[in-house]
CSV table of C-alpha atoms in Angstrom, one decimal:
chain,number,residue,atom,x,y,z
A,1,MET,CA,0.0,0.0,0.0
A,2,SER,CA,1.5,3.4,-0.9
A,3,ASP,CA,1.4,6.4,1.3
A,4,PRO,CA,-1.6,8.1,-0.3
A,5,GLU,CA,-3.7,5.0,0.4
A,6,ILE,CA,-2.7,4.4,4.0
A,7,PRO,CA,-5.6,5.2,6.3
A,8,HIS,CA,-4.4,6.9,9.5
A,9,GLY,CA,-5.9,5.7,12.7
A,10,ASP,CA,-9.4,4.4,12.4
A,11,GLY,CA,-10.5,7.2,10.1
A,12,ARG,CA,-11.1,6.9,6.4
A,13,PRO,CA,-8.9,9.0,4.0
A,14,VAL,CA,-12.0,11.0,3.1
A,15,ASP,CA,-12.7,11.9,6.7
A,16,MET,CA,-9.1,13.1,7.1
A,17,TYR,CA,-9.4,15.1,3.9
A,18,LEU,CA,-12.6,16.7,5.2
A,19,ASP,CA,-10.9,17.6,8.5
A,20,LEU,CA,-8.1,19.3,6.6
A,21,LEU,CA,-10.6,21.2,4.5
A,22,ARG,CA,-12.5,22.3,7.6
A,23,ILE,CA,-9.4,23.9,8.9
A,24,ARG,CA,-8.2,25.4,5.6
A,25,MET,CA,-11.4,26.6,4.0
A,26,GLU,CA,-13.6,29.6,4.8
A,27,THR,CA,-16.5,28.5,6.9
A,28,GLU,CA,-19.2,29.4,4.3
A,29,ASP,CA,-17.2,27.6,1.5
A,30,TYR,CA,-16.9,24.6,3.7
A,31,ARG,CA,-20.7,24.6,4.4
A,32,LEU,CA,-21.3,24.8,0.6
A,33,LEU,CA,-19.0,21.9,0.0
A,34,MET,CA,-20.6,19.8,2.7
A,35,ARG,CA,-24.1,20.5,1.3
A,36,VAL,CA,-22.9,19.0,-2.0
A,37,VAL,CA,-20.8,16.1,-0.8
A,38,GLU,CA,-22.9,14.8,2.1
A,39,PRO,CA,-25.5,13.1,-0.2
A,40,VAL,CA,-22.8,11.6,-2.4
A,41,LEU,CA,-20.8,10.3,0.6
A,42,GLU,CA,-23.9,8.8,2.0
A,43,ALA,CA,-24.7,7.1,-1.3
A,44,ILE,CA,-21.1,5.7,-1.4
A,45,ASP,CA,-21.4,4.4,2.2
A,46,GLU,CA,-24.7,2.8,1.3
A,47,GLU,CA,-23.3,1.4,-2.0
A,48,ARG,CA,-26.1,3.1,-4.0
A,49,LEU,CA,-23.9,5.5,-5.9
A,50,SER,CA,-25.2,4.3,-9.2
A,51,SER,CA,-28.7,5.5,-8.4
A,52,LEU,CA,-27.4,9.0,-7.5
A,53,ASP,CA,-27.8,11.6,-10.3
A,54,PHE,CA,-24.9,14.0,-9.6
A,55,ALA,CA,-23.1,16.6,-11.8
A,56,LEU,CA,-20.9,19.4,-10.6
A,57,ASP,CA,-21.8,21.4,-13.7
A,58,SER,CA,-25.6,21.1,-13.1
A,59,ASP,CA,-27.8,24.2,-12.6
A,60,ALA,CA,-28.2,23.2,-9.0
A,61,ASN,CA,-24.4,23.7,-8.5
A,62,ALA,CA,-23.9,26.7,-10.7
A,63,HIS,CA,-23.5,29.0,-7.7
A,64,LEU,CA,-20.4,27.1,-6.4
A,65,PRO,CA,-17.1,28.9,-6.8
A,66,GLN,CA,-14.6,27.0,-8.8
A,67,GLU,CA,-12.4,26.3,-5.8
A,68,VAL,CA,-15.3,24.7,-4.0
A,69,ARG,CA,-16.2,22.7,-7.1
A,70,ASP,CA,-12.6,21.4,-7.3
A,71,GLU,CA,-12.6,20.5,-3.6
A,72,VAL,CA,-16.0,18.7,-4.1
A,73,ALA,CA,-14.4,16.6,-6.9
A,74,LEU,CA,-11.4,15.8,-4.7
A,75,VAL,CA,-13.5,14.8,-1.7
A,76,ILE,CA,-15.6,12.4,-3.9
A,77,ALA,CA,-12.4,11.1,-5.6
A,78,THR,CA,-10.9,10.5,-2.1
A,79,ALA,CA,-14.0,8.7,-1.0
A,80,VAL,CA,-14.1,6.5,-4.1
A,81,THR,CA,-10.4,5.7,-4.4
A,82,GLY,CA,-9.3,5.9,-0.8
A,83,ARG,CA,-6.3,7.9,-2.1
A,84,LEU,CA,-5.2,11.3,-0.8
A,85,ASP,CA,-3.0,12.1,-3.8
A,86,ASN,CA,-5.8,13.1,-6.2
A,87,GLU,CA,-5.4,16.3,-8.2
A,88,VAL,CA,-7.7,18.5,-10.3
A,89,ILE,CA,-6.1,19.3,-13.6
A,90,GLU,CA,-7.3,21.2,-16.6
A,91,LEU,CA,-6.9,19.7,-20.1
A,92,ASP,CA,-7.2,21.9,-23.2
A,93,VAL,CA,-9.4,19.8,-25.5
A,94,ASP,CA,-9.9,21.3,-29.0
A,95,GLU,CA,-13.5,20.3,-29.5
A,96,THR,CA,-14.8,21.2,-26.0
A,97,GLY,CA,-12.4,23.8,-24.6
A,98,PRO,CA,-10.8,23.4,-21.2
A,99,VAL,CA,-12.0,20.3,-19.3
A,100,ARG,CA,-11.3,19.8,-15.6
A,101,ILE,CA,-10.6,16.2,-14.5
A,102,VAL,CA,-9.5,14.5,-11.3
A,103,THR,CA,-6.6,12.1,-11.5
A,104,ASP,CA,-3.8,10.7,-9.4
A,105,ALA,CA,-0.5,12.6,-9.0
A,106,THR,CA,1.4,10.2,-11.2
A,107,THR,CA,-1.0,10.6,-14.1
A,108,ALA,CA,-1.2,14.4,-13.6
A,109,SER,CA,2.5,14.6,-14.2
A,110,ASP,CA,2.6,12.3,-17.2
A,111,PRO,CA,2.2,14.3,-20.5
A,112,VAL,CA,1.7,11.2,-22.6
A,113,ARG,CA,-1.1,9.9,-20.4
A,114,LEU,CA,-2.7,13.3,-20.3
A,115,SER,CA,-2.7,13.4,-24.1
A,116,GLU,CA,-4.3,10.0,-24.1
A,117,ILE,CA,-7.0,11.2,-21.8
A,118,ALA,CA,-7.6,14.3,-23.9
A,119,ASP,CA,-7.9,12.1,-27.0
A,120,TYR,CA,-10.5,10.0,-25.2
A,121,ILE,CA,-12.5,13.1,-24.2
A,122,LYS,CA,-12.4,14.3,-27.9
A,123,GLU,CA,-13.6,10.9,-29.1
A,124,ARG,CA,-16.4,10.8,-26.5
A,125,HIS,CA,-17.5,14.3,-27.5
A,126,ARG,CA,-17.5,13.4,-31.2
A,127,GLN,CA,-19.7,10.3,-30.4
A,128,THR,CA,-22.0,12.3,-28.2
A,129,GLU,CA,-22.5,14.9,-30.9
A,130,GLU,CA,-23.1,12.2,-33.5
A,131,LEU,CA,-25.7,10.6,-31.3
A,132,ARG,CA,-27.3,14.0,-30.6
A,133,GLY,CA,-27.6,14.5,-34.3
A,134,ILE,CA,-29.3,11.1,-34.8
A,135,ALA,CA,-31.7,11.8,-31.9
A,136,GLU,CA,-32.6,15.2,-33.3
A,137,VAL,CA,-33.3,13.8,-36.8
A,138,SER,CA,-35.3,11.0,-35.2
A,139,GLY,CA,-37.4,13.4,-33.1
A,140,LEU,CA,-35.9,12.0,-29.8
A,141,PRO,CA,-34.7,14.1,-26.8
A,142,THR,CA,-31.2,15.5,-27.3
A,143,ASP,CA,-30.4,16.4,-23.7
A,144,PHE,CA,-28.0,13.6,-22.8
């Protein structure tokens, strides 16, 4: 087990990360963060994450400052992976513009791997647009 995965004491890595954020963040930002992550963490604990509809870029979360959004993503990543070395990075993807992703520190520092991820995002975007066109022509909803 590497250092980022070692749970300290009886606490889960996500609990430790939240404790650090509580100390580091402004109180109101931390409250915003907790309002967003609590239902997700509960769903993870209850193993019902697949039934949770959650998107950081949704209208419900549009009011969140970017720093809080990034921390929400890192908290969720820590809860899912058990790792404390996650990072939010921004990739410049031609078709979509800048895309923020969460990845481990090793991947974040690997330009070849980041290029592969950007290529994957481009391909997914192309497929989504193709499907959207097919749905539109077929008279089906295009909001996927």
